[in-house]
Every structure is written in structure tokens, then in C-alpha cells.
């Protein structure tokens, strides 16, 4: 008599896709994650891709949904949030990020890169003056 046993297991491979990969500041991304009213959808390889998704993201998604050799099907859980980046001429030093919230539109404000450099330059100038004063007085 021969005793034979084996275990065949299939672990699902999970791939996370974030789009766009860059271009949205970390602070704005975190705020949108927490307060945004995200659209959620579940897709299999047979389902049509939602029209609301950006064409570039659709191009990333389509080849990943096709079943590979030995697979029965593929599925994807998607969540997406329309977001607008707004710069108003009267407030060029601010960038507004607007997206749908749970009950009303959310607006997140960040300083422009030019304003950030101005603030950093002013802080550096103050630190330099303080350093020179401390050297002069000691």
C-alpha cells in the first residue's frame, strides 16, 4: 500500500494600481481619501469598464483583467473619485482641490509651489539673521 497526499492551493495575486501615480500632493491625496465620496464598482473580466474612468486608467486596467493561462476568471474592486485642481487668478498663491464629499463638495487648499519657496526663503532668512545675531552677541 502507498499513502500519497498533497495540497494544491491557489493564492490570489493582488495588484494595487493607483492613478495618477504622481501629480497630486500627498496632503491633498490623504484628505481626499478620508473625506471623499468615492464611487465603488466590482468588475470581472466580462464586465464593461465604467465610462467615468479616465482613458489612461482604462488602458492600465484592460490587460490586467484578461484571464491568464490556468485561470478561470479575474476580478477587480475599483474606487474612483473625480477631482478638480483649480487656480484662481485673484489667488495665484493658492491651489484648490475640489471633489465630492459625503454630503457636500469638499475643498482642500494648499499653497502653490512658488508660495512654498517664498515661505521657505523667508524662514531661512530669519534663521540666518538669528544665527548672525547670536554670533555677534557672543
PDB file of C-alpha atoms in Angstrom:
ATOM      1  CA  UNK A   1       0.000   0.000   0.000  1.00  0.00           C
ATOM      2  CA  UNK A   2       1.224   3.504  -0.810  1.00  0.00           C
ATOM      3  CA  UNK A   3      -0.111   6.510   1.079  1.00  0.00           C
ATOM      4  CA  UNK A   4       0.009   9.653  -1.011  1.00  0.00           C
ATOM      5  CA  UNK A   5      -1.232  13.060  -0.072  1.00  0.00           C
ATOM      6  CA  UNK A   6      -0.762  16.526  -1.383  1.00  0.00           C
ATOM      7  CA  UNK A   7      -2.105  20.003  -1.036  1.00  0.00           C
ATOM      8  CA  UNK A   8      -2.928  22.098  -4.018  1.00  0.00           C
ATOM      9  CA  UNK A   9      -3.505  25.726  -3.168  1.00  0.00           C
ATOM     10  CA  UNK A  10      -4.101  28.837  -5.189  1.00  0.00           C
ATOM     11  CA  UNK A  11      -3.407  32.117  -3.599  1.00  0.00           C
ATOM     12  CA  UNK A  12      -4.892  35.114  -5.303  1.00  0.00           C
ATOM     13  CA  UNK A  13      -2.378  37.641  -6.520  1.00  0.00           C
ATOM     14  CA  UNK A  14      -3.429  41.129  -5.580  1.00  0.00           C
ATOM     15  CA  UNK A  15      -2.122  44.098  -7.512  1.00  0.00           C
ATOM     16  CA  UNK A  16      -2.784  47.656  -6.428  1.00  0.00           C
ATOM     17  CA  UNK A  17      -2.997  50.274  -9.151  1.00  0.00           C
ATOM     18  CA  UNK A  18      -3.036  53.964  -8.285  1.00  0.00           C
ATOM     19  CA  UNK A  19      -3.613  56.513 -10.984  1.00  0.00           C
ATOM     20  CA  UNK A  20      -2.279  59.048 -11.425  1.00  0.00           C
ATOM     21  CA  UNK A  21       0.920  57.831  -9.843  1.00  0.00           C
ATOM     22  CA  UNK A  22       2.129  61.374  -9.239  1.00  0.00           C
ATOM     23  CA  UNK A  23       0.943  64.923  -9.666  1.00  0.00           C
ATOM     24  CA  UNK A  24      -1.339  65.075  -6.653  1.00  0.00           C
ATOM     25  CA  UNK A  25       0.342  66.289  -3.454  1.00  0.00           C
ATOM     26  CA  UNK A  26       0.388  63.833  -0.576  1.00  0.00           C
ATOM     27  CA  UNK A  27      -1.685  66.103   1.698  1.00  0.00           C
ATOM     28  CA  UNK A  28      -4.434  66.508  -0.922  1.00  0.00           C
ATOM     29  CA  UNK A  29      -4.432  62.759  -1.608  1.00  0.00           C
ATOM     30  CA  UNK A  30      -4.809  61.954   2.112  1.00  0.00           C
ATOM     31  CA  UNK A  31      -7.621  64.497   2.525  1.00  0.00           C
ATOM     32  CA  UNK A  32      -9.471  63.049  -0.463  1.00  0.00           C
ATOM     33  CA  UNK A  33      -9.002  59.504   0.865  1.00  0.00           C
ATOM     34  CA  UNK A  34     -10.593  60.464   4.155  1.00  0.00           C
ATOM     35  CA  UNK A  35     -13.369  62.849   3.139  1.00  0.00           C
ATOM     36  CA  UNK A  36     -14.167  61.992  -0.475  1.00  0.00           C
ATOM     37  CA  UNK A  37     -17.359  60.324  -1.637  1.00  0.00           C
ATOM     38  CA  UNK A  38     -15.711  57.553  -3.618  1.00  0.00           C
ATOM     39  CA  UNK A  39     -17.509  55.668  -6.384  1.00  0.00           C
ATOM     40  CA  UNK A  40     -17.053  51.931  -5.966  1.00  0.00           C
ATOM     41  CA  UNK A  41     -17.504  49.191  -8.527  1.00  0.00           C
ATOM     42  CA  UNK A  42     -16.691  45.496  -8.837  1.00  0.00           C
ATOM     43  CA  UNK A  43     -15.646  44.122 -12.232  1.00  0.00           C
ATOM     44  CA  UNK A  44     -14.999  40.703 -13.651  1.00  0.00           C
ATOM     45  CA  UNK A  45     -13.200  40.061 -16.917  1.00  0.00           C
ATOM     46  CA  UNK A  46     -16.589  40.004 -18.717  1.00  0.00           C
ATOM     47  CA  UNK A  47     -17.909  43.330 -17.366  1.00  0.00           C
ATOM     48  CA  UNK A  48     -17.643  46.583 -19.315  1.00  0.00           C
ATOM     49  CA  UNK A  49     -15.264  49.143 -17.817  1.00  0.00           C
ATOM     50  CA  UNK A  50     -17.150  52.177 -16.414  1.00  0.00           C
ATOM     51  CA  UNK A  51     -17.302  55.135 -18.777  1.00  0.00           C
ATOM     52  CA  UNK A  52     -16.432  57.566 -15.952  1.00  0.00           C
ATOM     53  CA  UNK A  53     -12.873  56.222 -15.688  1.00  0.00           C
ATOM     54  CA  UNK A  54     -10.063  58.110 -17.395  1.00  0.00           C
ATOM     55  CA  UNK A  55      -8.828  56.643 -20.679  1.00  0.00           C
ATOM     56  CA  UNK A  56      -5.278  56.287 -19.332  1.00  0.00           C
ATOM     57  CA  UNK A  57      -6.541  54.242 -16.380  1.00  0.00           C
ATOM     58  CA  UNK A  58      -8.706  52.104 -18.666  1.00  0.00           C
ATOM     59  CA  UNK A  59      -5.583  51.330 -20.689  1.00  0.00           C
ATOM     60  CA  UNK A  60      -3.847  50.169 -17.481  1.00  0.00           C
ATOM     61  CA  UNK A  61      -6.833  48.105 -16.370  1.00  0.00           C
ATOM     62  CA  UNK A  62      -7.884  46.252 -19.548  1.00  0.00           C
ATOM     63  CA  UNK A  63      -4.840  43.985 -19.916  1.00  0.00           C
ATOM     64  CA  UNK A  64      -4.876  43.181 -16.193  1.00  0.00           C
ATOM     65  CA  UNK A  65      -8.475  41.921 -16.318  1.00  0.00           C
ATOM     66  CA  UNK A  66      -7.851  39.316 -19.024  1.00  0.00           C
ATOM     67  CA  UNK A  67      -7.605  35.803 -17.543  1.00  0.00           C
ATOM     68  CA  UNK A  68      -4.194  34.200 -17.880  1.00  0.00           C
ATOM     69  CA  UNK A  69      -3.405  30.552 -18.589  1.00  0.00           C
ATOM     70  CA  UNK A  70      -4.909  28.268 -15.970  1.00  0.00           C
ATOM     71  CA  UNK A  71      -7.242  30.929 -14.582  1.00  0.00           C
ATOM     72  CA  UNK A  72     -10.987  30.732 -14.645  1.00  0.00           C
ATOM     73  CA  UNK A  73     -11.657  34.444 -14.189  1.00  0.00           C
ATOM     74  CA  UNK A  74     -10.281  37.702 -12.906  1.00  0.00           C
ATOM     75  CA  UNK A  75     -11.952  40.375 -10.844  1.00  0.00           C
ATOM     76  CA  UNK A  76     -11.240  43.911  -9.727  1.00  0.00           C
ATOM     77  CA  UNK A  77     -12.537  46.156  -6.972  1.00  0.00           C
ATOM     78  CA  UNK A  78     -12.309  49.759  -8.063  1.00  0.00           C
ATOM     79  CA  UNK A  79     -12.947  53.020  -6.329  1.00  0.00           C
ATOM     80  CA  UNK A  80     -12.595  56.345  -8.031  1.00  0.00           C
ATOM     81  CA  UNK A  81     -13.092  59.978  -7.175  1.00  0.00           C
ATOM     82  CA  UNK A  82     -13.426  62.831  -9.648  1.00  0.00           C
ATOM     83  CA  UNK A  83     -11.186  65.666  -8.518  1.00  0.00           C
ATOM     84  CA  UNK A  84     -10.519  69.149  -9.890  1.00  0.00           C
ATOM     85  CA  UNK A  85      -7.364  71.215  -9.390  1.00  0.00           C
ATOM     86  CA  UNK A  86      -8.304  74.900  -9.514  1.00  0.00           C
ATOM     87  CA  UNK A  87      -6.130  78.018  -9.586  1.00  0.00           C
ATOM     88  CA  UNK A  88      -7.970  81.336  -9.357  1.00  0.00           C
ATOM     89  CA  UNK A  89      -6.245  84.396 -10.879  1.00  0.00           C
ATOM     90  CA  UNK A  90      -7.029  86.524  -7.814  1.00  0.00           C
ATOM     91  CA  UNK A  91      -5.408  83.902  -5.535  1.00  0.00           C
ATOM     92  CA  UNK A  92      -2.489  82.585  -7.586  1.00  0.00           C
ATOM     93  CA  UNK A  93      -0.604  81.613  -4.440  1.00  0.00           C
ATOM     94  CA  UNK A  94      -3.260  79.018  -3.548  1.00  0.00           C
ATOM     95  CA  UNK A  95      -4.233  75.769  -5.227  1.00  0.00           C
ATOM     96  CA  UNK A  96      -7.732  74.474  -4.581  1.00  0.00           C
ATOM     97  CA  UNK A  97      -8.547  70.769  -4.849  1.00  0.00           C
ATOM     98  CA  UNK A  98     -12.293  70.186  -5.184  1.00  0.00           C
ATOM     99  CA  UNK A  99     -14.028  66.813  -5.047  1.00  0.00           C
ATOM    100  CA  UNK A 100     -17.418  65.399  -3.999  1.00  0.00           C
ATOM    101  CA  UNK A 101     -17.727  64.802  -0.262  1.00  0.00           C
ATOM    102  CA  UNK A 102     -20.228  62.720   1.695  1.00  0.00           C
ATOM    103  CA  UNK A 103     -22.847  65.497   1.852  1.00  0.00           C
ATOM    104  CA  UNK A 104     -21.315  68.476   0.012  1.00  0.00           C
ATOM    105  CA  UNK A 105     -18.331  69.308  -2.184  1.00  0.00           C
ATOM    106  CA  UNK A 106     -15.014  69.318  -0.328  1.00  0.00           C
ATOM    107  CA  UNK A 107     -12.359  71.958  -0.945  1.00  0.00           C
ATOM    108  CA  UNK A 108      -8.775  71.447   0.174  1.00  0.00           C
ATOM    109  CA  UNK A 109      -6.382  74.398  -0.138  1.00  0.00           C
ATOM    110  CA  UNK A 110      -2.603  74.178  -0.443  1.00  0.00           C
ATOM    111  CA  UNK A 111      -0.044  76.898  -1.136  1.00  0.00           C
ATOM    112  CA  UNK A 112       1.400  76.989  -4.636  1.00  0.00           C
ATOM    113  CA  UNK A 113       4.977  75.826  -5.123  1.00  0.00           C
ATOM    114  CA  UNK A 114       6.035  79.453  -5.637  1.00  0.00           C
ATOM    115  CA  UNK A 115       4.456  80.438  -2.302  1.00  0.00           C
ATOM    116  CA  UNK A 116       6.081  77.454  -0.592  1.00  0.00           C
ATOM    117  CA  UNK A 117       9.512  78.577  -1.847  1.00  0.00           C
ATOM    118  CA  UNK A 118       8.781  82.138  -0.688  1.00  0.00           C
ATOM    119  CA  UNK A 119       7.895  80.905   2.805  1.00  0.00           C
ATOM    120  CA  UNK A 120      10.975  78.670   2.922  1.00  0.00           C
ATOM    121  CA  UNK A 121      13.191  81.574   1.776  1.00  0.00           C
ATOM    122  CA  UNK A 122      11.736  83.890   4.425  1.00  0.00           C
ATOM    123  CA  UNK A 123      12.236  81.256   7.143  1.00  0.00           C
ATOM    124  CA  UNK A 124      15.821  80.709   6.004  1.00  0.00           C
ATOM    125  CA  UNK A 125      16.467  84.471   6.049  1.00  0.00           C
ATOM    126  CA  UNK A 126      15.107  84.735   9.603  1.00  0.00           C
ATOM    127  CA  UNK A 127      17.256  81.818  10.756  1.00  0.00           C
ATOM    128  CA  UNK A 128      20.321  83.370   9.120  1.00  0.00           C
ATOM    129  CA  UNK A 129      19.713  86.715  10.857  1.00  0.00           C
ATOM    130  CA  UNK A 130      19.213  84.980  14.206  1.00  0.00           C
ATOM    131  CA  UNK A 131      22.416  82.991  13.734  1.00  0.00           C
ATOM    132  CA  UNK A 132      24.407  86.114  12.827  1.00  0.00           C
ATOM    133  CA  UNK A 133      22.967  87.990  15.815  1.00  0.00           C
ATOM    134  CA  UNK A 134      23.869  85.145  18.180  1.00  0.00           C
ATOM    135  CA  UNK A 135      27.444  85.079  16.786  1.00  0.00           C
ATOM    136  CA  UNK A 136      27.709  88.862  17.079  1.00  0.00           C
ATOM    137  CA  UNK A 137      26.473  88.936  20.680  1.00  0.00           C
ATOM    138  CA  UNK A 138      28.594  86.034  21.882  1.00  0.00           C
TER     139      UNK A 138
END
